[in-house]
Structures are given as structure tokens and as C-alpha cells.
């Protein structure tokens, strides 16, 4: 059988260009990473051909012996990695994982208390434009204006006032640790279930470098492709007592056939994350993000909360004369991929934004350490400050390309 390399030159050209972009430029979107060759090979394996609606040993299709083994292995490894009682590895994404929790334990119109999207939450935590805010009634907590840290007193006040069926502890752009114990105490007072969405920090949690939500929460959802560095997808970890309902809300509740190729790749990623080297990797992710925040602050930029406990830095451009949109464009022209991001109490609309979110998981996977972060920090500063000067941006891009060439990642895929 022919590979797409020879069978479909148009597609090959697109994939080749994307390999070159990922290889030659700095990928610093906080929710992205470089999956291992083993993970990517598994995603492209023959398991993509197999229908397996149902769960191991209870399928609606024949021929599931091997995919059953794959799913059981993924579950076993995820349980070991996170210390979870029960795990569902079938969600196609983090949002679908959250949907299964909502459908399992809430009725339409029930109240959910989540972090406001404007303050760093996620669409699937009750946003009006998402199923979670269209079907359910949402109330939001946020951060304090003086510190940009989560206002736990406000969480408690809102929980006691609205008695939400579900409280969500989780974020997509908050640079600090979470107090899951406090969330649990609040949930107990308001009689709410507690969901931690750890899509972003799951790799740090697996490595023991961020607070562990498992002992405090009824459900813990995650993606598998961010700091965890696996294939795109989601998982749900839960107390055993909730597993029957959750499993039935994943399939047949919200999904059909599981993506067995992704599930076997999740098994590989969990094995990689159980290795000691993964802890070293996550330590370096943190060293790199903290160092990056320091460099940016030394050069006159503000970082939300004055630093980070995570893999991301949220640059606050309000006093700089640049917008998030300007900065994203300047960085992109310099070969550094990031995303503009609203900051809490942002005076700009989301499409312009006053922030930029910068993550270190990808560059750290490439092997970049403090020395390279110093160079990256300087390049970021130079590019943002010279966003109108194409000559400077071209020179930055050349330095980005040189740096990347010293840390090859997918070069062999081009052969
Ligand atoms: N889109 C993801 C992120 O960038 O954080 C969250 O779903």
C-alpha cells in the first residue's frame, strides 16, 4: 500500500510544510506540545480501522480482542499515573470529557459554578456560547483585581448563594496553583459535586509538581495532548461509585465508536509519563517558564501574578502600548507561535486582547533549557517592541531558525 507521500502529493506537501513549521519555529502555545514518534506512530496504526462501540469485553462489534487489550492497558496505566480509582479513556477531547460529566450528573437548567472565561476559565465550564452554558445555568467566579489570584471567598459566597449542582476547578490561562482542598470544603458546604479540569497542568500533576486534585474531587477530566504530551484526546478520572454513569454518558451518551488508535497512543503516553525522565522534563518545563517570566519582567513587561507555578506565562501588555493581537502577530513574524489572550479585567475585546499566553512545554520537549530560554526571552522582547519593523523581525526569525536547528525534533519525518 502506498504512503500519502507518493499517493497524494498535495497532502504530502501540506504535511511537509507543517513539519517544517513545527521544526524550524518556536512552538510556544501553552496547550501544544510535540508528541513522541511512538505516540504518533500509534495514532497512525491499524487501530484506526477498528470499530469498538462499548467497553472492553462488552462491545457491539466482533474482532475486539486486541483493542480490548489496548483500552485495558491505557486504563491501567492512567490509574497508576494519577492514582485514580476509575478511568474512562474514550473521550475524544477535554470538552467531551466535561460533557459526559454534565450529562451524567446534571439536569437541564441545573446550576454550574465555574471560572469565568474572561478570567482564565474554559468554554466548556458554562460559557453561554457552549453546550455547558446553553443547557445549564452558569454562575462564574474570578480572580481578585489586586492580585489576579482566584478569589476563594467569592467562590464560597457564590456557592452558598446558588447551591450549584457542580463546581468546576480548572482553567486554560491561569498561571498559579489551585487549592483543591478549599474547593472541596466549599463544595461540601454547598452540597455540590466537584470537577477538576486539569487539561493544562495534567503533566505537572502526574510528575507531582502541581497540587493533586484526585483526593478532593468527584471527577477529574483532562486532555492528553498538552503538558501530558500524548495524542489529542481526553480522559475522565473518577471515584468508582461514579464510573457506571460516566461510562454510559461517554458511550452511548455522547460518543459512538471510540478512537482506538488514539486510545492505544494514550497508553503509550501514560507509560512515557510514568518514566522518571518525564518528571525531569516537567521540572525543566517549570524552570523554563519561571525563567522566561523573569526575563520578560526584567525587560519591563508585566506578567499576570508576577510569575508562574505552571508551564505558562500570561503577559500583561496593558502598560506597554501593544495589544495582544499586535504581539501575537509580531511574534509570529519572528517565528515564535503564541496566542493573544484576554487578561482578567481586560479593557480590550477578546479578538484584540491585552495579553499573550506563552508556554514552555514544546520548547522543553526539544531539549531547550535556561541558556536557550534566555535567548528566547530576548527574542520575544525584541519582536514585540519592533512589531512594525520587518527588518528586525526577519533578523529575529533567522535567530529563531538557528536556535531550532540546534534542537531538531521531527527532522527524520522528512526523509
Ligand atoms: N484550546 C485550549 C487551550 O488553548 O487552552 C483549551 O481547550
CSV table of C-alpha atoms and ligand atoms in Angstrom, one decimal:
chain,number,residue,atom,x,y,z
A,1,UNK,CA,0.0,0.0,0.0
A,2,UNK,CA,1.2,3.4,-0.9
A,3,UNK,CA,2.1,6.1,1.6
A,4,UNK,CA,0.5,9.5,1.2
A,5,UNK,CA,4.0,10.7,0.3
A,6,UNK,CA,3.6,9.1,-3.1
A,7,UNK,CA,-0.1,8.6,-3.3
A,8,UNK,CA,-1.2,12.2,-2.6
A,9,UNK,CA,1.4,14.8,-3.4
A,10,UNK,CA,-0.9,17.7,-2.4
A,11,UNK,CA,-1.5,16.3,1.0
A,12,UNK,CA,2.2,15.4,1.4
A,13,UNK,CA,3.1,19.0,0.6
A,14,UNK,CA,0.8,20.3,3.3
A,15,UNK,CA,2.1,17.9,5.9
A,16,UNK,CA,5.7,18.6,4.9
A,17,UNK,CA,5.2,22.3,5.3
A,18,UNK,CA,3.6,21.7,8.7
A,19,UNK,CA,6.6,19.6,9.8
A,20,UNK,CA,8.9,22.4,8.7
A,21,UNK,CA,6.9,25.0,10.6
A,22,UNK,CA,7.0,22.9,13.8
A,23,UNK,CA,10.6,22.1,13.3
A,24,UNK,CA,12.0,25.5,12.3
A,25,UNK,CA,10.0,27.8,14.5
A,26,UNK,CA,9.4,28.0,18.3
A,27,UNK,CA,6.0,26.5,19.2
A,28,UNK,CA,5.0,28.3,22.4
A,29,UNK,CA,1.3,27.9,22.5
A,30,UNK,CA,0.8,26.7,26.1
A,31,UNK,CA,-1.7,24.0,25.1
A,32,UNK,CA,0.5,22.4,22.5
A,33,UNK,CA,3.4,20.0,22.7
A,34,UNK,CA,5.5,17.7,20.5
A,35,UNK,CA,4.2,14.1,20.9
A,36,UNK,CA,6.8,11.3,20.6
A,37,UNK,CA,7.3,9.3,17.5
A,38,UNK,CA,5.9,6.3,19.3
A,39,UNK,CA,2.6,8.2,20.1
A,40,UNK,CA,2.3,9.5,16.5
A,41,UNK,CA,3.0,6.1,15.0
A,42,UNK,CA,0.3,4.6,17.2
A,43,UNK,CA,-2.2,7.2,16.1
A,44,UNK,CA,-1.4,6.2,12.5
A,45,UNK,CA,-1.6,2.5,13.3
A,46,UNK,CA,-4.2,-0.1,12.1
A,47,UNK,CA,-6.2,0.5,15.2
A,48,UNK,CA,-7.7,3.4,13.3
A,49,UNK,CA,-9.7,0.8,11.3
A,50,UNK,CA,-11.4,-0.8,14.2
A,51,UNK,CA,-15.0,-0.2,15.4
A,52,UNK,CA,-15.4,-0.9,19.1
A,53,UNK,CA,-18.5,0.7,20.4
A,54,UNK,CA,-18.9,-0.3,24.0
A,55,UNK,CA,-16.2,-1.1,26.6
A,56,UNK,CA,-13.6,-4.0,26.9
A,57,UNK,CA,-15.4,-7.4,26.9
A,58,UNK,CA,-18.7,-5.6,26.3
A,59,UNK,CA,-18.5,-4.5,22.7
A,60,UNK,CA,-21.1,-4.2,20.0
A,61,UNK,CA,-18.7,-5.5,17.4
A,62,UNK,CA,-16.6,-8.6,16.9
A,63,UNK,CA,-12.9,-8.7,16.5
A,64,UNK,CA,-12.2,-6.5,19.5
A,65,UNK,CA,-9.7,-8.8,21.4
A,66,UNK,CA,-6.7,-6.6,20.7
A,67,UNK,CA,-8.4,-3.3,21.0
A,68,UNK,CA,-9.8,-4.5,24.4
A,69,UNK,CA,-6.2,-5.2,25.5
A,70,UNK,CA,-5.2,-1.7,24.3
A,71,UNK,CA,-8.0,0.0,26.2
A,72,UNK,CA,-7.4,-2.1,29.4
A,73,UNK,CA,-3.7,-1.2,29.2
A,74,UNK,CA,-4.5,2.5,28.8
A,75,UNK,CA,-6.8,2.4,31.8
A,76,UNK,CA,-4.4,0.5,34.0
A,77,UNK,CA,-1.5,2.9,33.2
A,78,UNK,CA,-3.7,6.0,33.7
A,79,UNK,CA,-4.8,4.7,37.1
A,80,UNK,CA,-1.2,4.1,38.1
A,81,UNK,CA,-0.1,7.5,36.8
A,82,UNK,CA,-2.7,9.6,38.6
A,83,UNK,CA,-3.8,7.3,41.4
A,84,UNK,CA,-7.4,7.3,40.2
A,85,UNK,CA,-10.0,4.8,41.3
A,86,UNK,CA,-11.6,4.6,37.9
A,87,UNK,CA,-10.7,6.0,34.4
A,88,UNK,CA,-12.5,6.4,31.1
A,89,UNK,CA,-10.0,6.8,28.3
A,90,UNK,CA,-12.6,7.1,25.4
A,91,UNK,CA,-13.4,10.9,25.3
A,92,UNK,CA,-12.3,12.4,22.0
A,93,UNK,CA,-11.4,15.7,23.7
A,94,UNK,CA,-11.4,17.5,27.0
A,95,UNK,CA,-14.7,19.3,26.2
A,96,UNK,CA,-16.3,15.9,25.5
A,97,UNK,CA,-15.0,14.6,28.8
A,98,UNK,CA,-16.6,17.6,30.5
A,99,UNK,CA,-19.8,17.0,28.6
A,100,UNK,CA,-20.1,13.4,29.9
A,101,UNK,CA,-19.8,14.7,33.5
A,102,UNK,CA,-22.5,17.3,32.9
A,103,UNK,CA,-24.9,14.8,31.2
A,104,UNK,CA,-24.2,12.2,33.9
A,105,UNK,CA,-25.0,14.3,37.0
A,106,UNK,CA,-26.9,17.4,36.0
A,107,UNK,CA,-30.4,18.0,34.6
A,108,UNK,CA,-31.0,20.8,32.0
A,109,UNK,CA,-31.3,24.1,33.9
A,110,UNK,CA,-29.2,22.9,36.9
A,111,UNK,CA,-26.6,25.4,38.1
A,112,UNK,CA,-22.8,25.1,37.4
A,113,UNK,CA,-20.2,27.3,39.1
A,114,UNK,CA,-17.0,27.7,37.0
A,115,UNK,CA,-14.2,30.1,36.4
A,116,UNK,CA,-15.2,32.9,34.1
A,117,UNK,CA,-13.7,32.6,30.6
A,118,UNK,CA,-12.6,36.2,30.8
A,119,UNK,CA,-10.5,35.4,33.9
A,120,UNK,CA,-8.9,32.3,32.5
A,121,UNK,CA,-11.6,29.6,32.6
A,122,UNK,CA,-12.7,27.4,29.7
A,123,UNK,CA,-15.6,27.5,27.2
A,124,UNK,CA,-16.9,24.1,28.5
A,125,UNK,CA,-17.2,25.4,32.0
A,126,UNK,CA,-20.5,27.2,31.5
A,127,UNK,CA,-19.9,29.7,28.7
A,128,UNK,CA,-23.1,30.9,27.0
A,129,UNK,CA,-21.7,30.0,23.6
A,130,UNK,CA,-21.1,26.4,24.6
A,131,UNK,CA,-23.4,23.5,25.4
A,132,UNK,CA,-22.4,24.0,29.1
A,133,UNK,CA,-24.0,27.4,29.2
A,134,UNK,CA,-26.8,26.8,26.8
A,135,UNK,CA,-28.3,23.8,28.5
A,136,UNK,CA,-27.3,24.6,32.1
A,137,UNK,CA,-27.4,27.7,34.2
A,138,UNK,CA,-24.0,29.1,34.9
A,139,UNK,CA,-22.5,31.3,37.5
A,140,UNK,CA,-18.9,32.4,37.4
A,141,UNK,CA,-16.1,33.1,39.9
A,142,UNK,CA,-13.0,35.0,39.0
A,143,UNK,CA,-9.7,36.5,40.3
A,144,UNK,CA,-9.1,39.4,42.6
A,145,UNK,CA,-8.2,42.6,40.8
A,146,UNK,CA,-5.3,43.4,43.1
A,147,UNK,CA,-3.6,40.0,42.9
A,148,UNK,CA,-5.1,38.3,39.9
A,149,UNK,CA,-5.4,35.2,42.2
A,150,UNK,CA,-8.6,33.2,42.5
A,151,UNK,CA,-10.9,34.8,45.0
A,152,UNK,CA,-11.9,31.7,47.0
A,153,UNK,CA,-14.1,33.9,49.3
A,154,UNK,CA,-16.1,34.8,46.2
A,155,UNK,CA,-16.3,31.1,45.2
A,156,UNK,CA,-17.7,30.3,48.6
A,157,UNK,CA,-20.1,33.2,48.6
A,158,UNK,CA,-21.5,32.2,45.1
A,159,UNK,CA,-21.6,28.5,46.0
A,160,UNK,CA,-23.6,29.2,49.2
A,161,UNK,CA,-25.9,31.6,47.3
A,162,UNK,CA,-26.6,29.5,44.2
A,163,UNK,CA,-26.1,26.0,45.5
A,164,UNK,CA,-24.7,24.7,42.2
A,165,UNK,CA,-25.0,21.1,41.4
A,166,UNK,CA,-21.5,21.2,40.1
A,167,UNK,CA,-18.4,23.3,40.9
A,168,UNK,CA,-15.5,23.3,38.4
A,169,UNK,CA,-12.0,24.0,39.5
A,170,UNK,CA,-9.9,24.4,36.3
A,171,UNK,CA,-8.5,26.9,33.8
A,172,UNK,CA,-6.9,27.4,30.5
A,173,UNK,CA,-4.9,30.5,31.3
A,174,UNK,CA,-4.2,30.9,35.0
A,175,UNK,CA,-0.5,30.8,35.9
A,176,UNK,CA,-0.9,29.6,39.5
A,177,UNK,CA,-1.6,26.5,41.5
A,178,UNK,CA,-5.1,25.7,42.7
A,179,UNK,CA,-6.3,25.0,46.2
A,180,UNK,CA,-8.4,21.9,45.6
A,181,UNK,CA,-8.8,21.3,49.3
A,182,UNK,CA,-10.5,24.7,49.6
A,183,UNK,CA,-12.7,23.9,46.6
A,184,UNK,CA,-13.7,20.6,48.3
A,185,UNK,CA,-14.6,22.4,51.6
A,186,UNK,CA,-16.7,24.8,49.6
A,187,UNK,CA,-18.4,22.1,47.6
A,188,UNK,CA,-19.2,20.2,50.8
A,189,UNK,CA,-20.8,23.3,52.3
A,190,UNK,CA,-23.0,24.0,49.3
A,191,UNK,CA,-23.8,20.3,48.7
A,192,UNK,CA,-22.1,20.4,45.2
A,193,UNK,CA,-20.2,17.9,43.2
A,194,UNK,CA,-16.6,18.9,42.4
A,195,UNK,CA,-15.0,18.6,39.0
A,196,UNK,CA,-11.3,19.4,38.4
A,197,UNK,CA,-10.5,20.1,34.8
A,198,UNK,CA,-6.7,19.5,34.6
A,199,UNK,CA,-6.4,19.7,30.8
A,200,UNK,CA,-3.4,22.2,31.2
A,201,UNK,CA,-1.5,21.0,34.3
A,202,UNK,CA,-2.0,17.3,34.0
A,203,UNK,CA,1.6,16.6,33.1
A,204,UNK,CA,2.8,18.6,36.0
A,205,UNK,CA,0.3,16.8,38.3
A,206,UNK,CA,1.5,13.4,37.0
A,207,UNK,CA,5.0,14.5,37.9
A,208,UNK,CA,4.0,15.7,41.4
A,209,UNK,CA,4.8,19.3,40.6
A,210,UNK,CA,1.3,20.8,41.0
A,211,UNK,CA,-1.4,20.2,43.6
A,212,UNK,CA,-3.2,16.8,43.2
A,213,UNK,CA,-6.9,17.1,42.7
A,214,UNK,CA,-7.7,13.4,42.8
A,215,UNK,CA,-8.1,13.1,46.6
A,216,UNK,CA,-10.5,16.0,46.7
A,217,UNK,CA,-12.7,15.7,43.6
A,218,UNK,CA,-15.6,13.6,42.4
A,219,UNK,CA,-14.4,13.9,38.8
A,220,UNK,CA,-11.1,14.9,37.2
A,221,UNK,CA,-11.1,15.5,33.4
A,222,UNK,CA,-8.1,16.2,31.2
A,223,UNK,CA,-6.8,16.4,27.7
A,224,UNK,CA,-3.9,14.1,26.9
A,225,UNK,CA,-2.0,16.3,24.4
A,226,UNK,CA,-0.9,19.4,26.4
A,227,UNK,CA,1.7,19.1,29.2
A,228,UNK,CA,0.9,15.3,29.2
A,229,UNK,CA,2.4,15.1,25.7
A,230,UNK,CA,0.2,12.4,24.3
A,231,UNK,CA,-2.2,12.2,21.4
A,232,UNK,CA,-5.1,14.6,21.1
A,233,UNK,CA,-7.9,13.4,23.3
A,234,UNK,CA,-9.5,13.4,26.7
A,235,UNK,CA,-9.8,11.2,29.8
A,236,UNK,CA,-12.1,11.2,32.8
A,237,UNK,CA,-10.9,10.0,36.2
A,238,UNK,CA,-13.5,9.5,38.9
A,239,UNK,CA,-14.5,7.7,42.1
A,240,UNK,CA,-15.5,4.2,41.4
A,241,UNK,CA,-19.1,4.9,42.5
A,242,UNK,CA,-19.5,7.4,39.6
A,243,UNK,CA,-18.0,5.2,36.9
A,244,UNK,CA,-21.2,3.4,35.7
A,245,UNK,CA,-23.0,6.6,35.0
A,246,UNK,CA,-19.9,8.4,33.5
A,247,UNK,CA,-19.1,5.4,31.2
A,248,UNK,CA,-22.7,5.4,29.9
A,249,UNK,CA,-22.6,9.1,29.2
A,250,UNK,CA,-19.4,8.8,27.2
A,251,UNK,CA,-20.8,5.9,25.2
A,252,UNK,CA,-23.6,5.8,24.2
A,253,UNK,CA,-24.5,9.2,25.7
A,254,UNK,CA,-22.3,11.5,23.7
A,255,UNK,CA,-20.0,9.4,21.5
A,256,UNK,CA,-20.1,6.5,19.2
A,257,UNK,CA,-17.1,4.3,18.4
A,258,UNK,CA,-14.0,5.2,20.4
A,259,UNK,CA,-10.9,6.2,18.5
A,260,UNK,CA,-8.9,3.1,19.3
A,261,UNK,CA,-5.8,4.4,17.6
A,262,UNK,CA,-5.9,7.4,20.0
A,263,UNK,CA,-6.6,5.2,22.9
A,264,UNK,CA,-3.5,3.0,22.2
A,265,UNK,CA,-1.5,6.1,21.8
A,266,UNK,CA,-2.8,7.4,25.2
A,267,UNK,CA,-1.5,4.1,26.7
A,268,UNK,CA,2.0,4.9,25.3
A,269,UNK,CA,1.9,8.5,26.6
A,270,UNK,CA,0.9,7.2,30.1
A,271,UNK,CA,3.9,4.8,30.0
A,272,UNK,CA,6.2,7.7,29.0
A,273,UNK,CA,4.8,9.8,31.8
A,274,UNK,CA,5.4,7.0,34.3
A,275,UNK,CA,9.1,7.1,33.5
A,276,UNK,CA,11.4,9.1,35.7
A,277,UNK,CA,12.6,11.1,32.7
A,278,UNK,CA,9.1,12.6,32.5
A,279,UNK,CA,9.5,14.1,36.0
A,280,UNK,CA,12.8,15.7,34.9
A,281,UNK,CA,11.1,17.0,31.8
A,282,UNK,CA,8.3,18.6,33.8
A,283,UNK,CA,10.8,20.1,36.3
A,284,UNK,CA,12.5,21.7,33.3
A,285,UNK,CA,9.2,23.0,31.9
A,286,UNK,CA,8.7,24.8,35.2
A,287,UNK,CA,12.3,26.1,35.4
A,288,UNK,CA,11.9,27.4,31.8
A,289,UNK,CA,8.6,29.1,32.3
A,290,UNK,CA,9.7,30.8,35.6
A,291,UNK,CA,12.9,32.0,33.9
A,292,UNK,CA,11.0,33.3,30.9
A,293,UNK,CA,8.7,35.3,33.2
A,294,UNK,CA,11.8,36.8,35.0
A,295,UNK,CA,13.4,37.8,31.7
A,296,UNK,CA,10.2,39.4,30.4
A,297,UNK,CA,9.7,41.3,33.7
A,298,UNK,CA,13.3,42.4,33.7
A,299,UNK,CA,12.7,43.9,30.3
A,300,UNK,CA,9.8,46.0,31.5
A,301,UNK,CA,6.9,43.7,30.7
A,302,UNK,CA,4.3,42.7,33.3
A,303,UNK,CA,3.3,39.1,33.9
A,304,UNK,CA,0.0,38.3,35.4
A,305,UNK,CA,0.5,37.4,39.1
A,306,UNK,CA,4.2,38.3,38.8
A,307,UNK,CA,5.4,34.9,37.7
A,308,UNK,CA,4.1,31.3,37.3
A,309,UNK,CA,3.7,28.0,39.0
A,310,UNK,CA,2.9,26.3,35.7
A,311,UNK,CA,4.0,25.8,32.2
A,312,UNK,CA,2.6,29.2,31.1
A,313,UNK,CA,3.3,32.8,31.4
A,314,UNK,CA,0.5,35.3,30.8
A,315,UNK,CA,2.0,38.5,29.6
A,316,UNK,CA,0.0,41.7,30.5
A,317,UNK,CA,0.6,44.3,27.8
A,318,UNK,CA,-1.7,46.9,29.2
A,319,UNK,CA,1.1,49.4,30.1
A,320,UNK,CA,3.2,48.6,27.1
A,321,UNK,CA,1.4,50.3,24.3
A,322,UNK,CA,0.9,47.0,22.4
A,323,UNK,CA,-2.2,44.8,22.3
A,324,UNK,CA,-2.3,41.0,22.4
A,325,UNK,CA,-3.1,41.0,18.7
A,326,UNK,CA,-0.1,43.2,17.9
A,327,UNK,CA,2.2,41.0,19.9
A,328,UNK,CA,0.9,37.7,18.5
A,329,UNK,CA,1.5,39.0,15.0
A,330,UNK,CA,5.0,40.3,15.8
A,331,UNK,CA,6.0,37.1,17.4
A,332,UNK,CA,4.5,35.1,14.6
A,333,UNK,CA,6.5,37.1,12.1
A,334,UNK,CA,9.6,36.4,14.2
A,335,UNK,CA,8.9,32.6,14.1
A,336,UNK,CA,7.5,32.3,17.6
A,337,UNK,CA,4.0,30.9,17.8
A,338,UNK,CA,1.9,32.1,20.8
A,339,UNK,CA,-1.7,33.2,21.2
A,340,UNK,CA,-3.2,36.5,22.1
A,341,UNK,CA,-5.2,36.0,25.3
A,342,UNK,CA,-7.6,38.1,27.4
A,343,UNK,CA,-6.3,39.0,30.8
A,344,UNK,CA,-8.6,39.4,33.7
A,345,UNK,CA,-10.5,42.8,33.6
A,346,UNK,CA,-9.2,43.2,30.1
A,347,UNK,CA,-10.1,46.6,28.6
A,348,UNK,CA,-9.8,45.2,25.1
A,349,UNK,CA,-12.3,42.9,23.4
A,350,UNK,CA,-11.2,39.2,23.1
A,351,UNK,CA,-10.3,39.5,19.4
A,352,UNK,CA,-7.7,42.2,20.3
A,353,UNK,CA,-6.9,41.3,24.0
A,354,UNK,CA,-4.3,42.8,26.2
A,355,UNK,CA,-2.4,39.6,26.9
A,356,UNK,CA,-0.3,36.9,25.3
A,357,UNK,CA,-0.1,33.4,26.6
A,358,UNK,CA,3.3,31.8,26.3
A,359,UNK,CA,4.0,28.2,27.2
A,360,UNK,CA,7.2,26.2,27.6
A,361,UNK,CA,6.1,22.5,27.2
A,362,UNK,CA,7.1,22.4,23.5
A,363,UNK,CA,10.5,24.0,23.6
A,364,UNK,CA,11.3,22.0,26.7
A,365,UNK,CA,10.5,18.7,24.8
A,366,UNK,CA,13.0,19.8,22.2
A,367,UNK,CA,15.6,19.9,25.0
A,368,UNK,CA,15.9,23.7,25.5
A,369,UNK,CA,17.0,24.8,28.9
A,370,UNK,CA,17.9,28.0,30.7
A,371,UNK,CA,20.5,29.1,28.2
A,372,UNK,CA,18.0,28.9,25.3
A,373,UNK,CA,15.2,30.4,27.4
A,374,UNK,CA,17.4,33.5,27.8
A,375,UNK,CA,17.7,33.8,24.1
A,376,UNK,CA,14.0,33.2,23.6
A,377,UNK,CA,13.2,35.8,26.2
A,378,UNK,CA,15.3,38.4,24.4
A,379,UNK,CA,13.8,37.5,21.1
A,380,UNK,CA,10.3,37.8,22.4
A,381,UNK,CA,11.1,41.3,23.9
A,382,UNK,CA,12.8,42.4,20.7
A,383,UNK,CA,10.0,41.2,18.4
A,384,UNK,CA,7.1,42.7,20.4
A,385,UNK,CA,8.9,46.0,20.7
A,386,UNK,CA,9.7,46.1,17.0
A,387,UNK,CA,6.4,44.7,15.6
A,388,UNK,CA,6.3,47.3,12.9
A,389,UNK,CA,9.9,46.8,11.8
A,390,UNK,CA,10.1,43.9,9.3
A,391,UNK,CA,13.9,44.1,9.2
A,392,UNK,CA,14.2,43.4,12.9
A,393,UNK,CA,11.5,40.7,12.7
A,394,UNK,CA,13.3,39.0,9.9
A,395,UNK,CA,16.6,39.0,11.9
A,396,UNK,CA,14.7,37.6,14.9
A,397,UNK,CA,13.3,34.8,12.7
A,398,UNK,CA,16.7,33.9,11.5
A,399,UNK,CA,17.9,33.6,15.1
A,400,UNK,CA,14.8,31.5,15.9
A,401,UNK,CA,15.6,29.2,12.9
A,402,UNK,CA,19.2,28.9,14.0
A,403,UNK,CA,18.2,28.0,17.6
A,404,UNK,CA,15.7,25.5,16.4
A,405,UNK,CA,18.2,23.8,14.1
A,406,UNK,CA,20.3,23.0,17.2
A,407,UNK,CA,17.3,21.2,18.7
A,408,UNK,CA,15.9,19.0,15.9
A,409,UNK,CA,12.6,17.2,16.8
A,410,UNK,CA,10.9,15.8,13.7
A,411,UNK,CA,13.6,16.2,11.0
A,412,UNK,CA,13.6,12.5,10.4
A,413,UNK,CA,10.0,12.6,9.3
A,414,UNK,CA,11.0,14.4,6.2
A,415,UNK,CA,13.2,11.6,4.9
B,1,LIG,N1,-7.9,25.5,23.4
B,1,LIG,C1,-7.3,25.0,24.6
B,1,LIG,C2,-6.2,26.0,25.1
B,1,LIG,O1,-5.6,26.5,24.2
B,1,LIG,O2,-6.1,26.2,26.3
B,1,LIG,C3,-8.3,24.8,25.6
B,1,LIG,O3,-9.2,24.0,25.1
